[in-house]
Every structure is written in C-alpha cells, then in structure tokens.
Short mmCIF file of C-alpha atoms in Angstrom, two decimals:
data_model
loop_
_atom_site.label_atom_id
_atom_site.label_comp_id
_atom_site.label_asym_id
_atom_site.label_seq_id
_atom_site.Cartn_x
_atom_site.Cartn_y
_atom_site.Cartn_z
CA UNK B 1 99.48 35.46 225.94
CA UNK B 2 98.26 35.92 229.51
CA UNK B 3 98.91 39.66 229.28
CA UNK B 4 96.73 39.90 226.15
CA UNK B 5 93.90 38.03 227.89
CA UNK B 6 94.17 40.37 230.89
CA UNK B 7 94.17 43.46 228.69
CA UNK B 8 91.01 42.29 226.94
CA UNK B 9 89.18 40.95 229.99
CA UNK B 10 89.81 43.85 232.37
CA UNK B 11 87.86 46.54 230.45
CA UNK B 12 84.95 44.17 229.95
CA UNK B 13 84.81 43.29 233.64
CA UNK B 14 84.93 46.97 234.61
CA UNK B 15 82.20 47.71 232.05
CA UNK B 16 80.01 44.91 233.41
CA UNK B 17 80.52 46.18 236.96
CA UNK B 18 79.49 49.69 235.89
CA UNK B 19 76.46 48.33 234.05
CA UNK B 20 75.36 46.26 237.04
CA UNK B 21 76.03 49.03 239.54
CA UNK B 22 74.22 51.61 237.43
CA UNK B 23 71.25 49.31 236.97
CA UNK B 24 71.10 48.59 240.70
CA UNK B 25 71.41 52.27 241.61
CA UNK B 26 68.69 53.28 239.15
CA UNK B 27 66.28 50.56 240.28
CA UNK B 28 66.98 51.33 243.93
CA UNK B 29 66.48 55.07 243.37
CA UNK B 30 63.20 54.53 241.52
CA UNK B 31 61.98 52.15 244.23
CA UNK B 32 62.77 54.59 247.02
CA UNK B 33 61.37 57.65 245.22
CA UNK B 34 58.33 55.91 243.79
CA UNK B 35 55.71 58.37 245.02
CA UNK B 36 57.58 61.60 244.30
CA UNK B 37 56.49 63.80 241.39
CA UNK B 38 60.05 64.17 240.02
CA UNK B 39 60.88 61.67 237.31
CA UNK B 40 64.65 62.27 237.18
CA UNK B 41 66.51 62.37 240.46
CA UNK B 42 70.23 62.47 241.14
CA UNK B 43 70.29 58.72 241.71
CA UNK B 44 68.67 57.91 238.38
CA UNK B 45 70.92 60.31 236.47
CA UNK B 46 74.07 58.87 238.08
CA UNK B 47 72.82 55.32 237.44
CA UNK B 48 72.10 56.04 233.79
CA UNK B 49 75.51 57.67 233.38
CA UNK B 50 77.14 54.57 234.89
CA UNK B 51 75.20 52.35 232.49
CA UNK B 52 76.29 54.40 229.46
CA UNK B 53 79.89 54.54 230.65
CA UNK B 54 79.93 50.78 231.24
CA UNK B 55 78.43 50.11 227.82
CA UNK B 56 81.03 52.08 225.88
CA UNK B 57 84.11 51.61 228.08
CA UNK B 58 85.48 48.37 226.51
CA UNK B 59 85.35 49.72 222.95
CA UNK B 60 86.85 53.06 223.97
CA UNK B 61 89.58 51.30 225.93
CA UNK B 62 90.43 49.13 222.91
CA UNK B 63 90.49 52.12 220.55
CA UNK B 64 92.81 54.08 222.83
CA UNK B 65 95.07 51.05 223.27
CA UNK B 66 95.30 50.51 219.50
CA UNK B 67 96.08 54.21 218.91
CA UNK B 68 98.86 54.12 221.51
CA UNK B 69 100.46 51.02 219.99
CA UNK B 70 100.86 52.63 216.55
#
C-alpha cells in the first residue's frame, strides 16, 4: 500500500517542482530582461520547457508504468 502511494505521489511532486521552478525561472528572466528588445531569451525558453515537462510528467509516468506492468 505504501509503495503504491509513493509511486503515485513521486511523479506529481516532481511535476510540481518542475512547474514551480519553470515559473520562477521565467518570471525571473522576464524581470531581469525587461527592457531588452528580445521577447524570447534562453531563460524564458528553458522555463517554458520546464513548465510543459512538469505538466505532462505525471501522466506520462503513469502510462509508461502501466505499459511495463502488462
């Protein structure tokens, strides 16, 4: 039972950490580069990639785990 809770909670915690870190990185990058003419910088691209990865990680993790158990 505890193993099942860990296997469900871990991907969600990692996803939330990626979402929060990506959001923080994007906001920080936009705040630092506020007066530059470039809209997309390396920091914003990495932050947005972290947000997307964190959003889809739990579902992908669960799909891979269910495919491996069959």
